[in-house]
CSV table of C-alpha atoms and ligand atoms in Angstrom, one decimal:
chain,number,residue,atom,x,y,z
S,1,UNK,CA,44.8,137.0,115.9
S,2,UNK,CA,41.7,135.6,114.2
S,3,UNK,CA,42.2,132.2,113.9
S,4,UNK,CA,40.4,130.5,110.8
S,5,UNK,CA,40.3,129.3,107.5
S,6,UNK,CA,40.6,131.0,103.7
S,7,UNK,CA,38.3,130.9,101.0
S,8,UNK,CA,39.0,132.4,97.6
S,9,UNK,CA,36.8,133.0,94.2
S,10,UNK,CA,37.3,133.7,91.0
S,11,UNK,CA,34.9,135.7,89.1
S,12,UNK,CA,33.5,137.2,85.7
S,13,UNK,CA,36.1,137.6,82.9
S,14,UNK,CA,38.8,135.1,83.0
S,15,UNK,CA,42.3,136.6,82.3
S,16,UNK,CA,46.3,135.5,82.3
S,17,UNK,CA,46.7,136.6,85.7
S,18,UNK,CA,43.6,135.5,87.6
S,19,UNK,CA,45.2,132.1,88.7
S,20,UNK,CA,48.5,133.7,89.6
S,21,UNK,CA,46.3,135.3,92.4
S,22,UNK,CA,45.0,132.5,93.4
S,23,UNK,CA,48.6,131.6,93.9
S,24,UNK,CA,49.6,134.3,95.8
S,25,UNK,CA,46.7,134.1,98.3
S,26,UNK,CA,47.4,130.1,98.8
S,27,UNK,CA,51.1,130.7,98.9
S,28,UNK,CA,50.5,133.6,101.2
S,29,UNK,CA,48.3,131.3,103.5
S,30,UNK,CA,50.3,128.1,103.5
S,31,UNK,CA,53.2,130.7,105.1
S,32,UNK,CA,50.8,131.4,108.4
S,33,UNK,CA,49.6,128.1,109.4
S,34,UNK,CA,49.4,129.0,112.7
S,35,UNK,CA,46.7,130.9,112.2
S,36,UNK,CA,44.7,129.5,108.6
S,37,UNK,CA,44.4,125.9,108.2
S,38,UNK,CA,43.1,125.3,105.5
S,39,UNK,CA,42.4,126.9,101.9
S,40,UNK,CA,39.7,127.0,99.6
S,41,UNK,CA,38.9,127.7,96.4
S,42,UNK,CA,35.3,128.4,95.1
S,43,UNK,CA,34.1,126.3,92.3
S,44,UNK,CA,32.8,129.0,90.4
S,45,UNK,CA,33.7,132.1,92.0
S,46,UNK,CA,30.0,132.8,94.8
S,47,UNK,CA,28.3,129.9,93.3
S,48,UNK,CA,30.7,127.5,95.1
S,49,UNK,CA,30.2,129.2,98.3
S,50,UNK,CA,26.3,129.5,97.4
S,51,UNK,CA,26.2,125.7,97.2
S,52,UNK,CA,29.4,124.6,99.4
S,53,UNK,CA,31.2,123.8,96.0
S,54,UNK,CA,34.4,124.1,97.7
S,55,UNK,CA,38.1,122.6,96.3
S,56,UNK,CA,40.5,122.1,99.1
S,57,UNK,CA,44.2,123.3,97.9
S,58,UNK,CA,46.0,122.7,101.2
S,59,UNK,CA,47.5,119.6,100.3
S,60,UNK,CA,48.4,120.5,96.7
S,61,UNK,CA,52.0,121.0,96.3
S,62,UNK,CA,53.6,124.1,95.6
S,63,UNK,CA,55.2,122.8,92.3
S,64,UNK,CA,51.9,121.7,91.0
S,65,UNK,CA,50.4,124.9,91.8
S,66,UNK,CA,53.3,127.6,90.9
S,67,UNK,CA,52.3,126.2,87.2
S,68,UNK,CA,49.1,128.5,87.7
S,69,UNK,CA,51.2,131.7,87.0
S,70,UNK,CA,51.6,130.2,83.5
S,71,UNK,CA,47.8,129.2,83.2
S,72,UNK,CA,45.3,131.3,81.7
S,73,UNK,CA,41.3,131.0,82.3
S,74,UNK,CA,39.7,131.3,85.5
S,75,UNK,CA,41.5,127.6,86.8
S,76,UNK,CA,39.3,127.4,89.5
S,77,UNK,CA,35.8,128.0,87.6
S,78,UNK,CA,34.5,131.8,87.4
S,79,UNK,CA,31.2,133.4,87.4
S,80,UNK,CA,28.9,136.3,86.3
S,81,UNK,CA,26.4,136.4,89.1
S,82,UNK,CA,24.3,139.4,90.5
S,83,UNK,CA,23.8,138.7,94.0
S,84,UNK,CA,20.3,140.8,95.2
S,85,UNK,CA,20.5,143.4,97.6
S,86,UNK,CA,20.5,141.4,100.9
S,87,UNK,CA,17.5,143.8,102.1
S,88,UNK,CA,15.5,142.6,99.5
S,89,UNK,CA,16.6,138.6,99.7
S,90,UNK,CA,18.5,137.3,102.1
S,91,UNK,CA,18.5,133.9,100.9
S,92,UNK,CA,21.8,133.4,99.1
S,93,UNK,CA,23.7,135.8,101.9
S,94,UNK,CA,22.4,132.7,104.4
S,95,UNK,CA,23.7,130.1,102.7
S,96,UNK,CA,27.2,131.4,102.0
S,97,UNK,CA,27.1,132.2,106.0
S,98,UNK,CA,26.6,128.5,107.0
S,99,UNK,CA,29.3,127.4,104.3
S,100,UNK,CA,31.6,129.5,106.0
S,101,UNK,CA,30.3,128.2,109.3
S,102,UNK,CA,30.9,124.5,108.3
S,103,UNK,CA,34.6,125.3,107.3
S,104,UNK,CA,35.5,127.4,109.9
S,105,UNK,CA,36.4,130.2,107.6
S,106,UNK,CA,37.5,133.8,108.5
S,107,UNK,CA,38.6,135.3,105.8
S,108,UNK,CA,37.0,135.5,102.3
S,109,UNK,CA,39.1,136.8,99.4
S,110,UNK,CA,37.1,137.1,95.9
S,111,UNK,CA,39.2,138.4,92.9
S,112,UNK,CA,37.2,140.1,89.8
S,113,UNK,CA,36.3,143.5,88.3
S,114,UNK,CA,33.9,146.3,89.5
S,115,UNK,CA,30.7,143.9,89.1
S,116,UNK,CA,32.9,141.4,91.2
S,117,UNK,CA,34.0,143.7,93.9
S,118,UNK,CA,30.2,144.7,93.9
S,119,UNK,CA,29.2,141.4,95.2
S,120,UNK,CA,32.3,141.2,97.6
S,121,UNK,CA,30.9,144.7,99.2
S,122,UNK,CA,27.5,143.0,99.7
S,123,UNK,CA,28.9,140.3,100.9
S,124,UNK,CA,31.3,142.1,103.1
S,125,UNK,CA,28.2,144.5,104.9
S,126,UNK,CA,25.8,141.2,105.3
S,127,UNK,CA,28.7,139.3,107.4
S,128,UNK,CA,29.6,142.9,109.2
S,129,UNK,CA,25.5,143.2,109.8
S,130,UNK,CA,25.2,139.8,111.0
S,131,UNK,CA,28.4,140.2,113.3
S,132,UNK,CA,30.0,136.8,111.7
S,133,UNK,CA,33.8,137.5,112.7
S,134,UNK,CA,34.9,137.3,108.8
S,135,UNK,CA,38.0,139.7,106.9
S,136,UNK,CA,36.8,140.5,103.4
S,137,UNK,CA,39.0,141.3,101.0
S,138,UNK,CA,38.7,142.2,97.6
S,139,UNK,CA,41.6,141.3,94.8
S,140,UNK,CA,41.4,143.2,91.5
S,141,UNK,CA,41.6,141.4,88.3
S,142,UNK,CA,40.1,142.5,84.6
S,143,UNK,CA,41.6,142.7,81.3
S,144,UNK,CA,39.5,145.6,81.0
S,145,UNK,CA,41.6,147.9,83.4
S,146,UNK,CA,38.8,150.0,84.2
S,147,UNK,CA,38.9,149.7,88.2
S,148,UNK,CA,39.4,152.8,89.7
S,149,UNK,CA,42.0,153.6,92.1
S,150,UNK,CA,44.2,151.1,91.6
S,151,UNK,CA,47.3,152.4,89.3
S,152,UNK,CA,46.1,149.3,86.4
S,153,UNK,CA,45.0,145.9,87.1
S,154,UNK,CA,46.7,142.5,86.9
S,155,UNK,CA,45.2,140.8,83.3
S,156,UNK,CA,45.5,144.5,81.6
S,157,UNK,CA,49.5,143.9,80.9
S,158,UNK,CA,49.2,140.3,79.2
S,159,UNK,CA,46.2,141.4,77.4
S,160,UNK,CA,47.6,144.7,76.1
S,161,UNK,CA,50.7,142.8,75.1
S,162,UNK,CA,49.5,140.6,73.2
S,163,UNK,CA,47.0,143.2,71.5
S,164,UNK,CA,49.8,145.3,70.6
S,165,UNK,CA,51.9,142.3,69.2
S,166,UNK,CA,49.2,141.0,67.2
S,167,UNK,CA,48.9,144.1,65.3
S,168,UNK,CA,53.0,143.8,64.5
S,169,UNK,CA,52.2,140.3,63.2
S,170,UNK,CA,48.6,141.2,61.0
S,171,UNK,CA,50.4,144.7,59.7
S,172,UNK,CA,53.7,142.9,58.7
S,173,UNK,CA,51.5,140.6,56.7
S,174,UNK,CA,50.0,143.4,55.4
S,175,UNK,CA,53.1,145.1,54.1
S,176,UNK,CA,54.3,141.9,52.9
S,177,UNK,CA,52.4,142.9,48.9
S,178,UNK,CA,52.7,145.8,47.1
S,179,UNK,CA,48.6,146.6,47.7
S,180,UNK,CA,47.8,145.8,51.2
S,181,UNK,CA,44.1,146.1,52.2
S,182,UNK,CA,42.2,148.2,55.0
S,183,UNK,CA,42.3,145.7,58.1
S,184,UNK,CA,39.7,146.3,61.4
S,185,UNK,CA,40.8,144.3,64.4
S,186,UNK,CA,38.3,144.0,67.3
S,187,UNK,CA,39.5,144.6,70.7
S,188,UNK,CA,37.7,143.7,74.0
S,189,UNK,CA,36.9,146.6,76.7
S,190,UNK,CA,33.4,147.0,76.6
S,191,UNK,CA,32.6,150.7,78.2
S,192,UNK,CA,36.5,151.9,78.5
S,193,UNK,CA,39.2,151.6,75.6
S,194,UNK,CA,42.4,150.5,77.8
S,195,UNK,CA,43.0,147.4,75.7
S,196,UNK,CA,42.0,148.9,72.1
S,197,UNK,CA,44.8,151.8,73.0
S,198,UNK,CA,47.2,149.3,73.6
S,199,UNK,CA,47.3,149.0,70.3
S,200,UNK,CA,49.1,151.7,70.1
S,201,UNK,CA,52.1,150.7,71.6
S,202,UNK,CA,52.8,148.6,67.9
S,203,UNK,CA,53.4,151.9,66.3
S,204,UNK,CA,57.0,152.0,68.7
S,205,UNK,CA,58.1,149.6,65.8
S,206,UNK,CA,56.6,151.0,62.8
S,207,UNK,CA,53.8,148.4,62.3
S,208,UNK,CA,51.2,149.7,64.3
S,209,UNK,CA,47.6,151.0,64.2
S,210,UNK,CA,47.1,153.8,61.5
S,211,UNK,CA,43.4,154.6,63.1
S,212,UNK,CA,42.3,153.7,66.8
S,213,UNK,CA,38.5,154.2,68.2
S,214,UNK,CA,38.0,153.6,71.8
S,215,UNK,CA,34.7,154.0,73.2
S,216,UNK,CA,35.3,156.9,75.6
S,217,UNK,CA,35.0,159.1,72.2
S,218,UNK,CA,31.8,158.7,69.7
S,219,UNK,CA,32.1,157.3,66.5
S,220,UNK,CA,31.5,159.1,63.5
S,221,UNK,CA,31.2,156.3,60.3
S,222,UNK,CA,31.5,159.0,57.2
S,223,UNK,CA,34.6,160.4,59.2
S,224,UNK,CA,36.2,156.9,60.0
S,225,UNK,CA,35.1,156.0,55.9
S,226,UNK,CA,37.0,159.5,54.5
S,227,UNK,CA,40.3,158.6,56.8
S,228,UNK,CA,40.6,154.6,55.8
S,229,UNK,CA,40.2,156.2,51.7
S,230,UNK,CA,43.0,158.8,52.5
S,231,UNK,CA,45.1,156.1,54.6
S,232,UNK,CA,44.9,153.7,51.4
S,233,UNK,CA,45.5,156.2,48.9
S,234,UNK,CA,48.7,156.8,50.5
S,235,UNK,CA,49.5,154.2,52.4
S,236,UNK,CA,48.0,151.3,49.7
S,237,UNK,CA,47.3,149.6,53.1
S,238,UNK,CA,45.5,150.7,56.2
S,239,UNK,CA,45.4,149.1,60.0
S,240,UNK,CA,42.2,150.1,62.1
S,241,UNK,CA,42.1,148.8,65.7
S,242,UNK,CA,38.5,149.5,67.1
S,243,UNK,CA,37.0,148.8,70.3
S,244,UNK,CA,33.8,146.5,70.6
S,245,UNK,CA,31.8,149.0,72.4
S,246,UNK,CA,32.2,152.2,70.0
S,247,UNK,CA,29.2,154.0,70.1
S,248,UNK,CA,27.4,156.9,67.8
S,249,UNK,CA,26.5,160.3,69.4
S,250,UNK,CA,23.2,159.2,70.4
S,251,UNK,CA,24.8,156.3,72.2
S,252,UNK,CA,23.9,153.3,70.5
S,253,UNK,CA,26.2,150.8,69.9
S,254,UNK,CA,28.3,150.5,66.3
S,255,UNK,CA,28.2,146.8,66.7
S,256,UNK,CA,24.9,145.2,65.4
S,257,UNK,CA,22.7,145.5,68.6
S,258,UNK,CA,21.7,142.0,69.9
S,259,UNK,CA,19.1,141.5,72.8
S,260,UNK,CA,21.4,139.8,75.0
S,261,UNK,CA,22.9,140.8,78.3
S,262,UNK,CA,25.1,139.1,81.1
S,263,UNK,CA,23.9,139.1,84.8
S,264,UNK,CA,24.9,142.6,85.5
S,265,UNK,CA,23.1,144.1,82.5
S,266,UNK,CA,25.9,144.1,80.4
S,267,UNK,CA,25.5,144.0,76.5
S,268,UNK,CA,27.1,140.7,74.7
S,269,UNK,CA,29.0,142.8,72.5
S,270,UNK,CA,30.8,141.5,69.4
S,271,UNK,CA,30.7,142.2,65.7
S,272,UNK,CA,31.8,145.5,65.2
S,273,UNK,CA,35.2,144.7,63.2
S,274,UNK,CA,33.0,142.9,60.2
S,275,UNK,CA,30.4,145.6,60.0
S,276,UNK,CA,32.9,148.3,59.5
S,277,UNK,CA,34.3,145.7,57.1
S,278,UNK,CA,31.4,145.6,55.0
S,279,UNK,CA,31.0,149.2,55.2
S,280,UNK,CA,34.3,150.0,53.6
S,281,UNK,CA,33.6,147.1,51.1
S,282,UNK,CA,30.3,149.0,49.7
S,283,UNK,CA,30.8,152.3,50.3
S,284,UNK,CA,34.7,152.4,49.1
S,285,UNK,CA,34.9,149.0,46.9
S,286,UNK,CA,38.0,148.5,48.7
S,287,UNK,CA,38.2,144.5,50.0
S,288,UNK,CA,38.1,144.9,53.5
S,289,UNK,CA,39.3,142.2,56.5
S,290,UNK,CA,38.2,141.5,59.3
S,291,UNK,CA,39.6,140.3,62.8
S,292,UNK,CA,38.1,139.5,66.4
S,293,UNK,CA,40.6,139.1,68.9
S,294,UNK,CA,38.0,137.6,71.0
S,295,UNK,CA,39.2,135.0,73.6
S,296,UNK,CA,42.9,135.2,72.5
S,297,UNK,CA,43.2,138.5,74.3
S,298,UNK,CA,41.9,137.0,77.4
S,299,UNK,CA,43.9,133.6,77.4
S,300,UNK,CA,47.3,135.4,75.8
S,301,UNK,CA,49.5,133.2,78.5
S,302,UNK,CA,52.4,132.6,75.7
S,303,UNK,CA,53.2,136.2,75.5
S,304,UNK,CA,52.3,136.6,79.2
S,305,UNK,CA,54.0,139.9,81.0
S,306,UNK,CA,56.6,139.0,83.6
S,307,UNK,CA,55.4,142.4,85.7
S,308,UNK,CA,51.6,141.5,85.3
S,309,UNK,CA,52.1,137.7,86.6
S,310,UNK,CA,54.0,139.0,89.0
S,311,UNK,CA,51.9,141.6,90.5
S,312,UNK,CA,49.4,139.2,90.2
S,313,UNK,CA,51.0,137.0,92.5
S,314,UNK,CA,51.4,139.9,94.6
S,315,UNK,CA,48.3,141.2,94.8
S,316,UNK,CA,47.0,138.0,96.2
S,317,UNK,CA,49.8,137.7,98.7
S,318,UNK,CA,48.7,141.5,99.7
S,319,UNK,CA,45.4,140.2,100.7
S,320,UNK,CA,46.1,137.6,102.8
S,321,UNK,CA,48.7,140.0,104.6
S,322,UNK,CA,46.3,143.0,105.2
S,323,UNK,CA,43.6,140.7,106.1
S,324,UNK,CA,45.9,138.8,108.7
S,325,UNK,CA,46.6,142.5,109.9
S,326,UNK,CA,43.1,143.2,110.4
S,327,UNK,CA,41.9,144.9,107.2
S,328,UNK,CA,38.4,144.0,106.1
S,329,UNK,CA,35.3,145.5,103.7
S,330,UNK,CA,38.8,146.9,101.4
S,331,UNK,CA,40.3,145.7,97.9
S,332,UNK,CA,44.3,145.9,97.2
S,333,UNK,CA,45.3,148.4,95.2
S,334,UNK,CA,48.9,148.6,93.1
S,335,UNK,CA,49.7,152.6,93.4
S,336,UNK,CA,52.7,153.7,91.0
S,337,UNK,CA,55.2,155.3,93.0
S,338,UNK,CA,57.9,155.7,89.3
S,339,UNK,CA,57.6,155.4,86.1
S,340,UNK,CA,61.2,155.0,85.3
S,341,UNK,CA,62.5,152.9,86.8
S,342,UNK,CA,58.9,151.7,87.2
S,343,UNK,CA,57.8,150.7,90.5
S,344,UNK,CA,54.9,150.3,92.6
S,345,UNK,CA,53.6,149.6,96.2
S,346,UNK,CA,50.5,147.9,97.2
S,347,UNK,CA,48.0,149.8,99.4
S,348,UNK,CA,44.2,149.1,99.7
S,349,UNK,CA,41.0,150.9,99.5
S,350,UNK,CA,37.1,150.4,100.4
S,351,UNK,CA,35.3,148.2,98.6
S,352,UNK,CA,32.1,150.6,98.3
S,353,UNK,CA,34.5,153.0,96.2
S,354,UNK,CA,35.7,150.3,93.7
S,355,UNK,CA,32.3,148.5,93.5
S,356,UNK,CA,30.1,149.3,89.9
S,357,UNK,CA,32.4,152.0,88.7
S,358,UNK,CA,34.3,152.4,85.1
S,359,UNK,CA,37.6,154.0,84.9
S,360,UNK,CA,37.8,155.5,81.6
S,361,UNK,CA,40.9,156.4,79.2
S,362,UNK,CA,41.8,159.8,80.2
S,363,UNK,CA,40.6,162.1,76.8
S,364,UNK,CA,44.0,163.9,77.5
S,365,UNK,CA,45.2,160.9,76.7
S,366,UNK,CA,43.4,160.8,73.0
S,367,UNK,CA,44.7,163.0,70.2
S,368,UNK,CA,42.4,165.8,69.1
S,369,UNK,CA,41.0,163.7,65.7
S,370,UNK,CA,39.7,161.5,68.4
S,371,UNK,CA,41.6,158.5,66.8
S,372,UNK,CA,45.2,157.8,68.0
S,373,UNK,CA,46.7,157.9,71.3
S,374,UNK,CA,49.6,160.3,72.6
S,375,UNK,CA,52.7,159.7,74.5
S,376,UNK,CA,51.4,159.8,78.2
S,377,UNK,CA,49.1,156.6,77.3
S,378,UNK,CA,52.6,155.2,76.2
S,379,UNK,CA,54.3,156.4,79.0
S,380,UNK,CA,51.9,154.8,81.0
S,381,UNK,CA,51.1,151.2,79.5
S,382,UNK,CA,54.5,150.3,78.3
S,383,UNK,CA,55.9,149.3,81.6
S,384,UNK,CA,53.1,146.8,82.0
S,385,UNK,CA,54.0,144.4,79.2
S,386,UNK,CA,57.1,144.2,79.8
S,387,UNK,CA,59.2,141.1,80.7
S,388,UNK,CA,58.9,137.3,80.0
S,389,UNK,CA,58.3,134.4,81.5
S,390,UNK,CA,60.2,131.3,80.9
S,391,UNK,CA,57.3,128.7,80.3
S,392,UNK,CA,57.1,124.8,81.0
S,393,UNK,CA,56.1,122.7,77.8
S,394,UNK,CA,55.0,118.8,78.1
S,395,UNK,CA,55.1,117.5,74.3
S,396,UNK,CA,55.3,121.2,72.9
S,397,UNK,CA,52.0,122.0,75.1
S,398,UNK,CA,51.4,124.0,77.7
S,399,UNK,CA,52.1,122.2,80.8
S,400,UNK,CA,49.1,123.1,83.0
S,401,UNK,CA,48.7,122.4,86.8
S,402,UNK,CA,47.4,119.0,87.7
S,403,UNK,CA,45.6,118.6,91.3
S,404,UNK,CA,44.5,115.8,93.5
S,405,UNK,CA,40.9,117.5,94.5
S,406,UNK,CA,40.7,119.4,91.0
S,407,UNK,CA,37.7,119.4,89.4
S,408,UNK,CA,36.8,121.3,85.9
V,501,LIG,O1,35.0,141.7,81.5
V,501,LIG,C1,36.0,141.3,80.6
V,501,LIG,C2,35.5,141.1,79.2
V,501,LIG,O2,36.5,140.4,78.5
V,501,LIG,C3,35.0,142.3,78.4
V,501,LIG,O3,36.1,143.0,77.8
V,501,LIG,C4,34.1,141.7,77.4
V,501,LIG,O4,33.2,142.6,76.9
V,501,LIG,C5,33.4,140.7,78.2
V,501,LIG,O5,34.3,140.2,79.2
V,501,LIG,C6,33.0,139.5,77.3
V,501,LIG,O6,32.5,138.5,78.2
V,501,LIG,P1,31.7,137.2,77.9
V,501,LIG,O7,31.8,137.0,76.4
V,501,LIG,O8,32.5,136.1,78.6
V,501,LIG,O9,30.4,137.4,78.4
C-alpha cells in the first residue's frame, strides 16, 4: 500500500456540489489513516499547489465540515488556470512536484470540468514521466454537464432544479394579469444546452417554457420573432428560456460579442436575454423582460438536490477508494445502471478521454422546430433534481462551515 498524504483542488466554475466532494474525499481519507495522514486542500484549486498554498483539514471536525454539503461556491478557493504543455515549460510542473515532496503527498485528487481534468492529465503524465510515486485522480464537477462519459455530473442536478423552478415562479407571475408579456430568461451552459433544457422540466406543471434555444441548434432571430408574435397572440403571455451561447448559422455568437476570454479561451458570455428583449421591443412593440439567471444557477444551495449532493459526496469518496486500490491517470464516472427506480454505480475512466471535450444535448433529444425538448431529455434529467435536503439556519441564514485553518 502507498503510504502518503492527500491533496485536493477545486477548480473553474463553482457549483452546489463542489464542496460536497471535497467532503467525500476528506471523509473518505480520515477513514484510512493508516495509510494517509494528513489532508489538504488547495487554496485555489493548482495555484495552491503552484505556490504551496495549502489548508490542512485533518483536524477539522466532521460536524464542521458535513456543513459543506449545504454550501455552495468553490469553499476552498477555485481557479481558471491553463497550465503549459510541460514540454514547452516545465516550470510550474516543478514546483507543484516539490510541494508534494514537502508534504509527503501521494495522492492528488482535483475536482472540475473538461478544462480541469485537462490540467489533472498534464499533471498526471509529468509525475508518471518524472517517476514521482503519486495516484491522480480526477473528480468531475460542472453545472454545465458536458463531461463525457460520465452518465451527468454532480452541480448539473441543483443547477437544473433550480432553473426549472425559477421559470414556475417568473411564469406564475406572468399569468398573474390578464396581458402577460414575452419574458427571455438566460441560462448558463456556454457550448452545450444541459442547463437551458432543464427548463423544460417546468412544463410537467403547466408553467413552463413556451420556446427553448440551446446552443447545439443555430438560431434563427426572424424565426424566434414570428413564434414569440404567434405565442402572444394566443397566449397574451410568452416564456422563452435561451442559452447564453446561441449562435447564428455562421457561428457567431447572439450575445453582443465582447473581446474577453477566460484562461482556456473561453468567451465571457452574457447578454443575450436583453438583446432579444430589445429585439422584440422594436420589431414587435411588445414590452419585453429580461432575466439573467447568472450566479443564482451556480450557488442554488436552498433548492439543492438530495441525489446531486449525494453523489457528490460519493464521487469524492470513489476517488479516494480507487486511488487507495491503485488507480491513477483516471476520473470517476457515475454510469446509470436504471432509470426507474433510478440508480447508478460509480466506475472510472482515463483522464486523456474526459480532458478538453464537450458533451452536447443529444439533437434526438430536440423537437424538430429546433425549440423544445422531448420526453427522453425528461426521462433523463428528472431523476437528478430530485430530493431535499434538510438545511441548518443560524438567524434565518445559511449556516456555513467554520474552520480553525480556513482561509477565504
Ligand atoms: O463553467 C461553468 C460556467 O458556469 C459556464 O456555464 C459559464 O459560461 C461560465 O462558467 C461563466 O464563468 P465566469 O463568469 O465565472 O467566468
Amino acid at each position: 500500500m502507498l503510504k502518503g498524504n492527500v491533496i485536493y483542488g477545486q477548480s473553474g466554475g463553482p457549483s452546489s456540489a463542489i464542496n460536497s466532494s471535497a467532503l467525500g474525499v476528506i471523509l473518505e481519507s480520515f477513514a484510512h489513516k493508516d495509510v494517509i495522514s494528513k489532508v489538504y486542500m488547495m487554496h485555489h484549486g493548482i495555484g495552491g499547489a503552484i505556490n504551496d498554498d495549502l489548508i490542512d483539514v485533518t483536524n477539522e471536525s466532521v460536524e464542521e465540515l458535513e456543513k459543506l454539503k449545504y454550501t455552495s461556491g468553490a469553499f476552498f478557493g477555485s481557479i481558471r488556470y491553463k497550465l503549459k504543455p510541460a514540454e514547452e515549460d516545465e516550470t510550474d510542473y516543478k514546483k507543484i512536484l516539490e510541494t508534494l515532496k514537502k508534504h509527503d503527498i501521494h495522492y492528488f485528487f482535483y475536482n472540475g470540468g473538461n478544462d480541469s481534468m485537462d490540467t489533472c492529465n498534464k499533471i498526471s503524465k509529468y509525475l508518471n514521466k518524472v517517476g514521482y510515486p503519486c495516484r491522480v485522480i480526477g473528480i468531475p464537477k460542472t453545472i454545465d454537464n458536458d463531461l463525457p462519459i460520465t452518465d451527468h455530473t454532480p452541480g448539473f442536478g441543483t443547477s437544473a432544479k433550480f432553473i426549472a423552478n425559477s421559470f414556475i415562479d417568473v411564469s406564475l407571475d406572468n399569468y398573474s394579469y390578464p396581458q402577460g408579456r414575452p419574458i427571455i430568461i438566460e441560462v448558463m451552459g456556454r457550448h452545450a444546452g444541459w442547463l437551458t433544457a432543464a427548463s423544460s422540466l417546468a412544463n410537467l406543471t403547466g408553467y413552463g417554457p413556451d420556446l427553448i434555444y440551446l446552443p447545439e441548434v443555430s438560431f434563427d432571430m426572424d424565426k424566434f420573432l414570428k413564434d414569440v408574435k404567434r405565442i402572444m397572440d394566443e397566449k397574451h403571455r410568452c416564456l422563452v428560456a435561451v442559452s447564453e451561447g446561441i449562435t447564428y448559422k455562421d457561428g457567431s455568437f447572439v450575445a453582443k460579442a465582447t473581446k474577453a476570454v477566460d484562461a482556456f479561451g473561453h468567451a465571457r458570455l452574457g447578454g443575450v436575454a436583453s438583446s432579444l428583449a430589445s429585439e422584440i421591443d422594436e420589431k414587435l412593440g411588445l414590452n419585453a423582460k429580461s432575466i439573467e439567471l447568472s450566479f443564482l444557477q451556480r450557488g442554488a444551495s436552498l433548492v439543492a438536490s438530495k441525489t446531486d449532493i449525494e453523489e457528490g459526496v460519493n464521487v469524492g469518496r470513489k476517488a479516494v477508494e480507487f486511488a487507495l486500490n491503485g488507480e491513477t491517470d483516471r476520473m470517476v464516472t457515475i454510469i446509470r445502471t436504471s432509470d426507474n427506480p433510478y440508480k447508478v454505480e460509480y466506475k472510472s475512466c482515463h483522464l486523456q478521454d474526459v480532458a478538453n471535450i464537450e458533451k452536447k444535448v443529444p439533437l434526438e433529444w430536440i423537437t424538430k422546430e429546433g425549440n423544445n425538448l422531448t420526453s427522453e431529455f425528461t426521462k433523463y434529467c428528472l431523476p437528478l433534481i430530485e430530493g431535499e435536503l434538510e438545511h441548518s439556519f443560524k438567524n434565518g441564514l445559511l449556516d456555513i462551515p467554520h474552520f480553525k485553518n480556513y482561509r477565504k
